[in-house]
Amino acid sequence: MYDLIVVGGGPAGLAAACSAWDSGLRSILIVERDRELGGILNQCIHNGFGLTYFKEELTGPEYAHRFVELLSKTGVEVRTDTMVLEITGDLRIHMTGPETGYRVEEARSVILAMGCRERTRGAIGIPGYRPAGVFTAGAAQRYVNVEGWLPGKRVVILGSGDIGLIMARRMTLEGAKVLACVEVMPYSGGLTRNIVQCLEDYDIPLYLSHTVTDIRGRDRVEQVVVSEVDERRRPIPGTEMVFDCDTLLLSVGLIPENELTQSAGIRIDPRTKGPEVFENMETSLPGVFSCGNVTHVHDLVDFVTQESQRAGAAAAKYVLNGPAAGESIALRNGNGVSYTVPQRVRPENVEKVFNVFFRVNRIFGPSRIVVSAGERELCRFKRDRLAPGEMENITVPVKLLEGVAGEITVSVKEA
Amino acid sequence: MRELVCIVCPRGCHMKVDDEWNVTGNTCPRGAEYARAELTHPTRVLTSTVRLEGGRYPRCPVKTAAPVPKELLPRVMAALDEVTLRAPVHVGQTVLEDVCGTGVAVVATRELTA
């Protein structure tokens, strides 16, 4: 019986395991399906990681390496090349790998850190042929940065998520011609800095309010048709542009990977597509915690680290001191807010402050974020600009929740 | 007056630089520094990969240890194409000294065992 089993050895699992160790747990197992720890960071060779957490600019593999080094100073056990198949409601973890075979391990607590996966062509239903040459941006990133293959020479990118933007620059540097980045929304889904340093630096046009309406080519992509869309995202006939290209990269969103979560009967929030969590990242199943992209998709690994450290510390507290107590207050979406994490807060379980991560559902200019209970405003935070592609984070003092029962609302009001 | 978006950190401040090189809209001193540099001699850290032999994968990720002039990026890429490493490789290991006469080294960014 382990005190803690961490499912996933990416940035979330690594930070959670280190933090649980530092908080006093001594029997911890990380289960990772890849051959190495580090998760997706290993293929994210660009820099910009760690500015918040380490106060320096690291590449993905360097960021992962920092945590692998920290982990090596602990007694945390690691099983790589091992796939978790099922988590049961009584915390038995079914796993299989070439070295150990099929095993069932028991745990006093579990941390879900499985991350997310990319939406594919099937998820967005692009019409046209099914030729070779259509890749998710992350698959192309793996080919180029790890395996050493260039997947194409003339490229159109659909979606302006960060991975798509990063790959526009990467493919250009490696000698491909990136003809266009196409985004169905009227704003980019990625960080502004990536628009600047990945598209503008290389004169790659960004077509907002456009989408791919046809893929042509029987064996290999030969042409991609791009159309403008109206405000309801329907293609406008007569606006078609035809690009001669051999490759289409898709950067059309990430989905938390929660099959294991569901198998354990843990409640999923339809807004985040991740488990509902309390202030300490505990899910609806006591003793099971969740952190990183399996909980909600982050833009920055630094925040994954911070969130995962809270999960690790909370798992240790659960094992050493027993379950968290207290009534919970639900967090509701107000105007302009598309989700919040956590979904519930137990004031008794918070020392001084709790963090709320959320995203807005459109672009806001100068505005204030308001936390309220019914008609009563509890606190407000000023922002110059809010965008759906940039996750927001507020810190709320728990004493403001005195006398509040039921629920609070997070909303955005434009100044 | 020039407008630009800061790329120093993910915050992405929208900055303005006037004719006297006064920077507004930045939230930290690094932003002002970036804005002035960007309008006089823009630089970037380049990240890419080089060939790797004897390792688990055929490529090793690398970066310039400091920003290099933006216009030299294609030449740095060409210089990296000439490099072949032999595993094991350690994070921070120098791959190329003084790349393209910039005075900047290229270093490995991943541990790759033999």
Short mmCIF file of C-alpha atoms in Angstrom, two decimals:
data_model
loop_
_atom_site.label_atom_id
_atom_site.label_comp_id
_atom_site.label_asym_id
_atom_site.label_seq_id
_atom_site.Cartn_x
_atom_site.Cartn_y
_atom_site.Cartn_z
CA MET A 1 0.00 0.00 0.00
CA TYR A 2 1.42 3.38 -1.05
CA ASP A 3 0.63 6.61 0.78
CA LEU A 4 0.28 8.29 -2.61
CA ILE A 5 0.18 7.19 -6.23
CA VAL A 6 0.64 9.95 -8.80
CA VAL A 7 -0.76 9.13 -12.24
CA GLY A 8 1.40 10.92 -14.81
CA GLY A 9 5.03 12.09 -14.68
CA GLY A 10 4.74 15.37 -16.56
CA PRO A 11 5.16 18.78 -14.93
CA ALA A 12 2.02 18.34 -12.80
CA GLY A 13 2.92 14.88 -11.48
CA LEU A 14 6.55 15.84 -10.82
CA ALA A 15 5.67 18.96 -8.82
CA ALA A 16 2.91 17.16 -6.93
CA ALA A 17 5.16 14.23 -5.95
CA CYS A 18 8.01 16.53 -4.82
CA SER A 19 5.62 18.61 -2.76
CA ALA A 20 4.00 15.55 -1.15
CA TRP A 21 7.48 14.31 -0.23
CA ASP A 22 8.41 17.69 1.26
CA SER A 23 5.15 17.60 3.22
CA GLY A 24 6.16 14.34 4.91
CA LEU A 25 4.89 11.42 2.82
CA ARG A 26 7.54 8.73 2.39
CA SER A 27 5.82 6.09 0.28
CA ILE A 28 5.06 7.67 -3.09
CA LEU A 29 4.88 6.12 -6.58
CA ILE A 30 4.75 8.00 -9.89
CA VAL A 31 3.36 6.00 -12.81
CA GLU A 32 4.30 7.35 -16.26
CA ARG A 33 3.34 5.79 -19.58
CA ASP A 34 6.23 7.33 -21.57
CA ARG A 35 9.79 6.04 -21.29
CA GLU A 36 10.91 9.21 -19.53
CA LEU A 37 9.59 11.73 -17.05
CA GLY A 38 8.79 15.28 -18.16
CA GLY A 39 5.71 14.76 -20.29
CA ILE A 40 5.02 17.17 -23.12
CA LEU A 41 7.78 19.55 -21.92
CA ASN A 42 10.33 17.26 -23.59
CA GLN A 43 9.10 18.22 -27.05
CA CYS A 44 8.51 21.91 -26.23
CA ILE A 45 12.08 22.97 -27.03
CA HIS A 46 11.21 26.68 -27.27
CA ASN A 47 11.91 29.00 -24.37
CA GLY A 48 9.67 31.08 -22.13
CA PHE A 49 9.05 28.47 -19.44
CA GLY A 50 9.72 29.26 -15.80
CA LEU A 51 9.60 33.07 -15.91
CA THR A 52 7.12 33.14 -13.04
CA TYR A 53 8.32 30.16 -11.02
CA PHE A 54 12.10 30.18 -11.51
CA LYS A 55 12.39 33.88 -12.52
CA GLU A 56 14.40 32.84 -15.56
CA GLU A 57 13.64 31.83 -19.09
CA LEU A 58 13.98 28.09 -19.65
CA THR A 59 13.12 25.72 -22.49
CA GLY A 60 10.63 22.91 -21.88
CA PRO A 61 13.23 20.15 -21.45
CA GLU A 62 15.22 22.36 -19.06
CA TYR A 63 12.11 23.07 -16.98
CA ALA A 64 11.35 19.34 -16.78
CA HIS A 65 14.98 18.62 -15.89
CA ARG A 66 14.82 20.96 -12.87
CA PHE A 67 12.01 18.87 -11.41
CA VAL A 68 13.54 15.53 -12.34
CA GLU A 69 16.64 16.67 -10.43
CA LEU A 70 14.53 17.67 -7.42
CA LEU A 71 12.74 14.34 -7.56
CA SER A 72 16.01 12.41 -7.67
CA LYS A 73 16.87 13.85 -4.24
CA THR A 74 13.72 12.30 -2.77
CA GLY A 75 12.81 8.66 -2.23
CA VAL A 76 9.88 8.83 -4.64
CA GLU A 77 9.56 5.62 -6.65
CA VAL A 78 9.06 5.97 -10.42
CA ARG A 79 7.62 3.44 -12.86
CA THR A 80 8.03 4.60 -16.46
CA ASP A 81 6.73 2.79 -19.53
CA THR A 82 3.74 1.85 -17.40
CA MET A 83 0.15 2.61 -18.27
CA VAL A 84 -2.60 3.04 -15.70
CA LEU A 85 -5.70 1.27 -17.00
CA GLU A 86 -8.20 1.89 -14.23
CA ILE A 87 -8.65 3.65 -10.93
CA THR A 88 -11.38 2.18 -8.77
CA GLY A 89 -13.50 4.03 -6.23
CA ASP A 90 -11.61 2.27 -3.39
CA LEU A 91 -8.26 3.55 -4.75
CA ARG A 92 -6.90 0.45 -6.39
CA ILE A 93 -4.76 1.43 -9.36
CA HIS A 94 -4.63 -1.10 -12.20
CA MET A 95 -1.50 -0.70 -14.33
CA THR A 96 0.54 -2.56 -16.88
CA GLY A 97 4.07 -2.29 -18.26
CA PRO A 98 6.64 -4.54 -19.93
CA GLU A 99 8.76 -4.89 -16.77
CA THR A 100 6.16 -5.40 -14.10
CA GLY A 101 3.32 -6.93 -16.09
CA TYR A 102 -0.23 -6.34 -14.89
CA ARG A 103 -0.29 -5.01 -11.35
CA VAL A 104 -2.88 -3.66 -8.97
CA GLU A 105 -1.49 -1.24 -6.39
CA GLU A 106 -3.41 0.17 -3.44
CA ALA A 107 -3.05 3.76 -2.31
CA ARG A 108 -4.17 5.91 0.60
CA SER A 109 -4.35 8.87 -1.76
CA VAL A 110 -4.12 9.47 -5.51
CA ILE A 111 -3.12 12.47 -7.58
CA LEU A 112 -4.50 12.66 -11.11
CA ALA A 113 -1.90 14.32 -13.35
CA MET A 114 -2.65 12.79 -16.76
CA GLY A 115 -2.60 16.05 -18.69
CA CYS A 116 -4.58 16.65 -21.84
CA ARG A 117 -4.62 15.71 -25.49
CA GLU A 118 -5.19 17.60 -28.70
CA ARG A 119 -8.46 17.94 -30.52
CA THR A 120 -8.20 16.33 -33.93
CA ARG A 121 -9.71 16.80 -37.35
CA GLY A 122 -12.53 14.47 -36.31
CA ALA A 123 -13.43 16.74 -33.40
CA ILE A 124 -14.00 19.77 -35.62
CA GLY A 125 -15.41 18.02 -38.70
CA ILE A 126 -13.50 19.59 -41.62
CA PRO A 127 -15.00 18.43 -44.92
CA GLY A 128 -12.94 17.07 -47.80
CA TYR A 129 -10.66 14.15 -48.56
CA ARG A 130 -8.64 12.27 -45.94
CA PRO A 131 -5.14 12.50 -47.41
CA ALA A 132 -1.81 12.25 -45.60
CA GLY A 133 -0.44 15.59 -44.45
CA VAL A 134 -3.01 16.57 -41.81
CA PHE A 135 -1.38 16.62 -38.37
CA THR A 136 -2.15 18.03 -34.98
CA ALA A 137 0.41 20.71 -34.15
CA GLY A 138 1.67 18.67 -31.21
CA ALA A 139 2.26 15.60 -33.38
CA ALA A 140 4.23 17.75 -35.82
CA GLN A 141 6.17 19.18 -32.89
CA ARG A 142 7.15 15.69 -31.80
CA TYR A 143 8.23 14.75 -35.36
CA VAL A 144 10.36 17.86 -35.80
CA ASN A 145 11.86 18.30 -32.33
CA VAL A 146 12.30 14.74 -31.09
CA GLU A 147 12.17 12.31 -34.02
CA GLY A 148 13.91 14.58 -36.54
CA TRP A 149 11.38 14.56 -39.38
CA LEU A 150 9.97 17.60 -41.19
CA PRO A 151 6.31 16.72 -41.89
CA GLY A 152 5.90 19.08 -44.85
CA LYS A 153 7.28 21.93 -46.93
CA ARG A 154 4.26 24.20 -47.53
CA VAL A 155 2.08 24.54 -44.51
CA VAL A 156 -1.26 26.03 -43.47
CA ILE A 157 -2.07 26.13 -39.77
CA LEU A 158 -5.66 26.02 -38.53
CA GLY A 159 -6.14 27.49 -35.08
CA SER A 160 -4.04 30.09 -33.33
CA GLY A 161 -3.45 28.21 -30.09
CA ASP A 162 0.06 28.50 -28.69
CA ILE A 163 1.28 25.18 -30.07
CA GLY A 164 0.18 26.17 -33.58
CA LEU A 165 1.97 29.52 -33.31
CA ILE A 166 5.12 27.91 -31.94
CA MET A 167 5.06 25.38 -34.80
CA ALA A 168 4.63 28.14 -37.39
CA ARG A 169 7.99 29.54 -36.30
CA ARG A 170 9.60 26.15 -35.86
CA MET A 171 8.63 24.88 -39.33
CA THR A 172 9.79 28.18 -40.86
CA LEU A 173 13.20 27.94 -39.17
CA GLU A 174 13.53 24.38 -40.46
CA GLY A 175 12.97 25.53 -44.04
CA ALA A 176 9.25 25.04 -44.59
CA LYS A 177 7.05 27.83 -45.94
CA VAL A 178 4.14 28.61 -43.62
CA LEU A 179 1.52 30.25 -45.81
CA ALA A 180 -1.08 31.23 -43.25
CA CYS A 181 -2.39 30.80 -39.75
CA VAL A 182 -6.19 30.66 -39.78
CA GLU A 183 -8.39 31.33 -36.73
CA VAL A 184 -12.17 30.93 -36.67
CA MET A 185 -12.64 33.34 -33.77
CA PRO A 186 -12.22 37.13 -34.15
CA TYR A 187 -9.28 36.94 -31.70
CA SER A 188 -6.27 34.67 -31.28
CA GLY A 189 -6.41 31.71 -28.92
CA GLY A 190 -2.74 32.06 -28.07
CA LEU A 191 -0.59 34.42 -26.03
CA THR A 192 0.00 37.83 -27.63
CA ARG A 193 3.76 37.40 -27.31
CA ASN A 194 3.53 34.30 -29.49
CA ILE A 195 1.65 36.22 -32.20
CA VAL A 196 4.54 38.69 -32.18
CA GLN A 197 7.54 36.39 -31.96
CA CYS A 198 6.19 33.46 -34.01
CA LEU A 199 4.05 35.05 -36.73
CA GLU A 200 5.04 38.72 -37.07
CA ASP A 201 8.77 37.98 -36.80
CA TYR A 202 8.46 35.72 -39.86
CA ASP A 203 5.79 37.67 -41.80
CA ILE A 204 3.26 34.85 -41.50
CA PRO A 205 -0.27 36.21 -42.07
CA LEU A 206 -2.93 35.57 -39.41
CA TYR A 207 -6.48 35.36 -40.77
CA LEU A 208 -8.95 35.97 -37.94
CA SER A 209 -12.64 35.00 -38.44
CA HIS A 210 -11.58 32.47 -41.09
CA THR A 211 -11.64 28.69 -41.20
CA VAL A 212 -10.69 25.74 -43.41
CA THR A 213 -13.67 24.71 -45.53
CA ASP A 214 -12.08 22.08 -47.78
CA ILE A 215 -9.03 19.84 -47.90
CA ARG A 216 -8.08 18.76 -51.41
CA GLY A 217 -5.78 15.95 -52.49
CA ARG A 218 -6.36 12.21 -52.61
CA ASP A 219 -3.09 10.71 -51.30
CA ARG A 220 -1.41 13.81 -49.92
CA VAL A 221 -2.77 17.27 -49.10
CA GLU A 222 -2.54 19.38 -52.29
CA GLN A 223 -4.71 22.37 -51.49
CA VAL A 224 -6.54 23.83 -48.53
CA VAL A 225 -9.52 26.14 -48.97
CA VAL A 226 -9.97 28.91 -46.41
CA SER A 227 -13.17 30.95 -46.06
CA GLU A 228 -14.17 33.92 -43.98
CA VAL A 229 -16.87 33.22 -41.37
CA ASP A 230 -19.73 35.39 -40.15
CA GLU A 231 -20.36 36.30 -36.51
CA ARG A 232 -22.03 32.92 -35.99
CA ARG A 233 -18.92 31.19 -37.37
CA ARG A 234 -20.61 30.06 -40.59
CA PRO A 235 -18.46 30.21 -43.75
CA ILE A 236 -19.40 33.08 -46.08
CA PRO A 237 -19.76 31.86 -49.70
CA GLY A 238 -17.61 33.76 -52.17
CA THR A 239 -14.79 34.45 -49.70
CA GLU A 240 -12.78 31.29 -50.49
CA MET A 241 -8.97 31.50 -50.73
CA VAL A 242 -7.07 28.50 -52.09
CA PHE A 243 -3.63 27.67 -50.70
CA ASP A 244 -1.34 25.25 -52.55
CA CYS A 245 0.22 23.28 -49.71
CA ASP A 246 1.20 19.76 -48.65
CA THR A 247 0.48 20.04 -44.95
CA LEU A 248 -2.29 21.22 -42.64
CA LEU A 249 -1.49 21.56 -38.95
CA LEU A 250 -4.34 21.69 -36.45
CA SER A 251 -4.05 23.72 -33.27
CA VAL A 252 -7.71 23.66 -32.34
CA GLY A 253 -7.76 23.09 -28.63
CA LEU A 254 -6.84 20.67 -25.90
CA ILE A 255 -9.08 18.32 -23.96
CA PRO A 256 -8.27 17.09 -20.45
CA GLU A 257 -7.73 13.33 -20.52
CA ASN A 258 -10.20 12.00 -17.97
CA GLU A 259 -11.13 8.41 -18.83
CA LEU A 260 -9.47 7.22 -15.60
CA THR A 261 -11.22 9.93 -13.61
CA GLN A 262 -14.57 8.78 -14.94
CA SER A 263 -13.77 5.13 -14.24
CA ALA A 264 -13.34 6.11 -10.59
CA GLY A 265 -16.78 7.75 -10.56
CA ILE A 266 -15.34 11.24 -9.96
CA ARG A 267 -17.57 14.18 -10.88
CA ILE A 268 -16.52 16.01 -14.08
CA ASP A 269 -17.23 19.70 -14.67
CA PRO A 270 -18.67 20.08 -18.19
CA ARG A 271 -17.13 23.59 -18.40
CA THR A 272 -13.51 22.48 -17.88
CA LYS A 273 -14.00 18.84 -18.94
CA GLY A 274 -11.84 18.06 -15.90
CA PRO A 275 -12.75 16.89 -12.40
CA GLU A 276 -14.55 19.30 -10.11
CA VAL A 277 -12.12 20.29 -7.37
CA PHE A 278 -12.14 21.95 -3.98
CA GLU A 279 -9.73 24.70 -2.88
CA ASN A 280 -6.99 22.11 -2.21
CA MET A 281 -7.45 20.37 -5.61
CA GLU A 282 -9.36 17.46 -4.01
CA THR A 283 -11.95 15.89 -6.29
CA SER A 284 -15.43 14.64 -5.39
CA LEU A 285 -13.81 11.36 -4.28
CA PRO A 286 -12.07 11.95 -0.91
CA GLY A 287 -8.33 11.31 -1.08
CA VAL A 288 -8.16 11.80 -4.84
CA PHE A 289 -6.63 15.08 -6.01
CA SER A 290 -6.21 16.50 -9.47
CA CYS A 291 -3.80 19.07 -10.92
CA GLY A 292 -2.42 20.47 -14.14
CA ASN A 293 -3.99 20.12 -17.57
CA VAL A 294 -6.16 17.16 -16.59
CA THR A 295 -8.05 19.61 -14.36
CA HIS A 296 -8.20 22.56 -16.76
CA VAL A 297 -6.00 23.49 -19.68
CA HIS A 298 -3.30 25.97 -18.66
CA ASP A 299 -1.29 28.40 -20.83
CA LEU A 300 1.77 28.42 -18.59
CA VAL A 301 3.56 25.52 -16.93
CA ASP A 302 4.49 27.79 -14.03
CA PHE A 303 0.87 27.80 -12.90
CA VAL A 304 0.67 24.03 -13.39
CA THR A 305 3.59 23.73 -10.99
CA GLN A 306 2.03 25.95 -8.35
CA GLU A 307 -1.34 24.21 -8.58
CA SER A 308 0.31 20.78 -8.41
CA GLN A 309 2.35 21.71 -5.36
CA ARG A 310 -0.91 22.56 -3.61
CA ALA A 311 -2.33 19.18 -4.65
CA GLY A 312 0.77 17.37 -3.37
CA ALA A 313 0.70 19.16 -0.03
CA ALA A 314 -3.04 18.48 0.29
CA ALA A 315 -2.60 14.77 -0.42
CA ALA A 316 0.05 14.62 2.31
CA LYS A 317 -2.24 16.44 4.73
CA TYR A 318 -5.07 14.02 3.89
CA VAL A 319 -2.92 10.96 4.58
CA LEU A 320 -1.23 12.33 7.71
CA ASN A 321 -4.08 14.32 9.32
CA GLY A 322 -7.25 12.86 7.87
CA PRO A 323 -9.94 14.23 5.57
CA ALA A 324 -10.64 17.93 5.16
CA ALA A 325 -13.72 19.16 6.97
CA GLY A 326 -16.31 21.83 6.55
CA GLU A 327 -19.19 23.04 4.47
CA SER A 328 -18.38 24.12 0.95
CA ILE A 329 -19.34 27.17 -1.07
CA ALA A 330 -19.83 26.81 -4.83
CA LEU A 331 -18.18 29.21 -7.31
CA ARG A 332 -20.47 30.26 -10.14
CA ASN A 333 -19.75 31.79 -13.54
CA GLY A 334 -20.89 35.38 -13.67
CA ASN A 335 -20.88 37.73 -16.65
CA GLY A 336 -17.98 37.05 -19.02
CA VAL A 337 -16.60 34.04 -17.10
CA SER A 338 -16.53 30.61 -18.74
CA TYR A 339 -15.29 28.50 -15.82
CA THR A 340 -13.59 28.65 -12.43
CA VAL A 341 -11.11 26.33 -10.73
CA PRO A 342 -11.70 25.45 -7.96
CA GLN A 343 -15.42 24.86 -8.36
CA ARG A 344 -15.98 24.68 -4.59
CA VAL A 345 -14.26 26.20 -1.56
CA ARG A 346 -14.36 24.97 2.04
CA PRO A 347 -13.53 28.08 4.11
CA GLU A 348 -12.59 25.96 7.17
CA ASN A 349 -9.87 24.31 5.09
CA VAL A 350 -8.26 27.60 3.97
CA GLU A 351 -5.65 29.30 6.11
CA LYS A 352 -5.66 32.86 4.78
CA VAL A 353 -6.31 33.07 1.04
CA PHE A 354 -7.38 30.84 -1.83
CA ASN A 355 -6.61 31.12 -5.54
CA VAL A 356 -9.20 31.12 -8.27
CA PHE A 357 -8.17 30.40 -11.86
CA PHE A 358 -10.64 31.23 -14.60
CA ARG A 359 -11.05 32.22 -18.23
CA VAL A 360 -13.18 34.92 -19.79
CA ASN A 361 -15.41 34.14 -22.77
CA ARG A 362 -14.50 37.19 -24.87
CA ILE A 363 -11.98 40.01 -25.02
CA PHE A 364 -12.42 42.76 -22.40
CA GLY A 365 -10.74 46.16 -22.28
CA PRO A 366 -10.08 47.87 -18.92
CA SER A 367 -12.37 46.10 -16.47
CA ARG A 368 -12.76 44.79 -12.96
CA ILE A 369 -13.17 41.22 -11.79
CA VAL A 370 -15.82 41.10 -9.09
CA VAL A 371 -16.41 38.34 -6.53
CA SER A 372 -19.87 38.64 -5.03
CA ALA A 373 -22.32 36.80 -2.78
CA GLY A 374 -25.82 37.60 -3.96
CA GLU A 375 -25.98 41.39 -4.24
CA ARG A 376 -23.01 41.88 -1.92
CA GLU A 377 -19.62 42.56 -3.51
CA LEU A 378 -16.84 40.78 -1.60
CA CYS A 379 -13.80 42.00 -3.52
CA ARG A 380 -12.71 43.36 -6.88
CA PHE A 381 -9.57 43.22 -9.00
CA LYS A 382 -8.62 45.68 -11.75
CA ARG A 383 -7.34 44.50 -15.13
CA ASP A 384 -6.32 46.47 -18.23
CA ARG A 385 -7.20 43.69 -20.61
CA LEU A 386 -8.71 40.19 -20.42
CA ALA A 387 -8.65 37.60 -23.20
CA PRO A 388 -9.91 34.00 -23.45
CA GLY A 389 -6.43 32.86 -24.48
CA GLU A 390 -4.91 34.12 -21.25
CA MET A 391 -5.91 32.42 -18.01
CA GLU A 392 -6.72 34.74 -15.11
CA ASN A 393 -5.80 34.20 -11.51
CA ILE A 394 -7.13 36.00 -8.43
CA THR A 395 -6.28 35.55 -4.75
CA VAL A 396 -9.24 35.88 -2.40
CA PRO A 397 -8.84 36.34 1.40
CA VAL A 398 -10.96 33.68 3.09
CA LYS A 399 -12.18 36.06 5.81
CA LEU A 400 -14.35 37.73 3.15
CA LEU A 401 -16.42 34.54 3.04
CA GLU A 402 -17.61 34.95 6.66
CA GLY A 403 -21.37 34.73 6.73
CA VAL A 404 -21.55 33.57 3.13
CA ALA A 405 -23.46 30.35 2.49
CA GLY A 406 -24.31 28.47 -0.68
CA GLU A 407 -22.45 30.18 -3.48
CA ILE A 408 -20.34 33.09 -4.70
CA THR A 409 -20.08 34.45 -8.24
CA VAL A 410 -17.04 35.56 -10.22
CA SER A 411 -17.89 38.08 -12.94
CA VAL A 412 -16.25 40.67 -15.16
CA LYS A 413 -17.52 44.24 -15.47
CA GLU A 414 -16.15 46.48 -18.15
CA ALA A 415 -15.08 49.91 -16.84
CA MET B 1 5.67 57.17 -31.47
CA ARG B 2 5.94 53.41 -31.97
CA GLU B 3 3.68 50.72 -30.49
CA LEU B 4 4.78 47.20 -29.73
CA VAL B 5 3.87 44.15 -27.65
CA CYS B 6 6.42 42.97 -25.10
CA ILE B 7 7.64 39.40 -25.53
CA VAL B 8 9.80 39.24 -22.42
CA CYS B 9 7.16 37.41 -20.40
CA PRO B 10 3.73 35.88 -21.04
CA ARG B 11 1.97 38.98 -19.71
CA GLY B 12 2.46 40.62 -23.14
CA CYS B 13 2.31 44.32 -22.21
CA HIS B 14 1.16 46.71 -24.94
CA MET B 15 3.87 49.39 -24.91
CA LYS B 16 4.44 52.76 -26.55
CA VAL B 17 7.82 54.34 -27.25
CA ASP B 18 7.99 58.09 -28.00
CA ASP B 19 10.63 59.95 -30.02
CA GLU B 20 12.72 60.55 -26.87
CA TRP B 21 12.83 56.76 -26.19
CA ASN B 22 10.42 57.04 -23.26
CA VAL B 23 8.55 53.77 -22.82
CA THR B 24 5.00 53.61 -21.41
CA GLY B 25 2.62 50.69 -20.89
CA ASN B 26 5.31 48.37 -19.56
CA THR B 27 4.82 46.83 -16.10
CA CYS B 28 8.49 46.09 -15.42
CA PRO B 29 11.91 47.54 -16.30
CA ARG B 30 12.68 44.56 -18.55
CA GLY B 31 9.84 45.69 -20.81
CA ALA B 32 11.37 49.15 -21.31
CA GLU B 33 14.74 47.56 -21.99
CA TYR B 34 13.19 45.19 -24.54
CA ALA B 35 11.28 48.03 -26.26
CA ARG B 36 14.42 50.13 -26.77
CA ALA B 37 16.44 47.12 -27.94
CA GLU B 38 13.66 46.00 -30.28
CA LEU B 39 13.59 49.39 -32.02
CA THR B 40 17.39 49.66 -32.33
CA HIS B 41 18.88 46.17 -32.66
CA PRO B 42 16.29 43.39 -32.19
CA THR B 43 17.60 40.14 -30.71
CA ARG B 44 16.13 36.70 -30.01
CA VAL B 45 17.12 33.53 -28.20
CA LEU B 46 17.12 30.82 -30.86
CA THR B 47 15.97 27.32 -29.93
CA SER B 48 16.38 24.39 -32.31
CA THR B 49 17.83 20.88 -32.45
CA VAL B 50 21.07 19.26 -33.67
CA ARG B 51 21.86 15.71 -34.80
CA LEU B 52 22.49 13.19 -32.04
CA GLU B 53 24.21 9.84 -32.43
CA GLY B 54 24.10 6.96 -29.97
CA GLY B 55 21.09 8.28 -28.05
CA ARG B 56 17.50 7.24 -27.68
CA TYR B 57 16.41 9.93 -30.16
CA PRO B 58 18.11 11.30 -33.30
CA ARG B 59 17.89 14.98 -32.22
CA CYS B 60 19.12 16.94 -29.23
CA PRO B 61 17.42 20.26 -28.41
CA VAL B 62 19.70 23.32 -28.07
CA LYS B 63 19.47 27.07 -27.51
CA THR B 64 21.67 30.12 -27.80
CA ALA B 65 22.84 30.87 -24.27
CA ALA B 66 21.90 34.54 -24.79
CA PRO B 67 19.87 36.51 -27.35
CA VAL B 68 21.53 36.91 -30.77
CA PRO B 69 20.78 39.52 -33.46
CA LYS B 70 17.49 38.63 -35.14
CA GLU B 71 18.89 38.99 -38.66
CA LEU B 72 21.49 36.29 -37.91
CA LEU B 73 18.92 33.59 -37.07
CA PRO B 74 19.07 31.91 -40.53
CA ARG B 75 22.87 31.81 -40.33
CA VAL B 76 22.77 30.30 -36.83
CA MET B 77 20.34 27.66 -38.10
CA ALA B 78 22.78 26.84 -40.93
CA ALA B 79 25.66 26.57 -38.43
CA LEU B 80 23.62 24.15 -36.29
CA ASP B 81 23.06 21.96 -39.34
CA GLU B 82 26.81 21.21 -39.30
CA VAL B 83 26.78 19.90 -35.72
CA THR B 84 26.55 16.24 -34.68
CA LEU B 85 26.62 15.31 -30.99
CA ARG B 86 27.37 11.96 -29.42
CA ALA B 87 25.29 10.77 -26.44
CA PRO B 88 25.44 11.18 -23.49
CA VAL B 89 24.60 14.87 -23.54
CA HIS B 90 24.00 17.00 -20.45
CA VAL B 91 21.87 20.09 -19.93
CA GLY B 92 24.03 23.18 -20.38
CA GLN B 93 26.79 21.39 -22.29
CA THR B 94 28.36 23.68 -24.92
CA VAL B 95 27.51 22.54 -28.42
CA LEU B 96 29.08 25.42 -30.37
CA GLU B 97 31.27 28.28 -29.08
CA ASP B 98 30.78 31.83 -30.38
CA VAL B 99 28.17 30.98 -32.98
CA CYS B 100 28.47 33.10 -36.16
CA GLY B 101 30.82 35.54 -34.42
CA THR B 102 28.15 36.66 -31.96
CA GLY B 103 30.21 35.78 -28.90
CA VAL B 104 27.27 33.62 -27.80
CA ALA B 105 27.51 29.86 -27.22
CA VAL B 106 24.92 27.29 -28.22
CA VAL B 107 24.14 24.87 -25.37
CA ALA B 108 22.21 21.61 -25.05
CA THR B 109 18.87 21.82 -23.24
CA ARG B 110 18.13 18.15 -22.55
CA GLU B 111 19.75 15.22 -20.76
CA LEU B 112 20.15 12.41 -23.27
CA THR B 113 21.71 9.21 -22.04
CA ALA B 114 23.68 6.88 -24.27
#
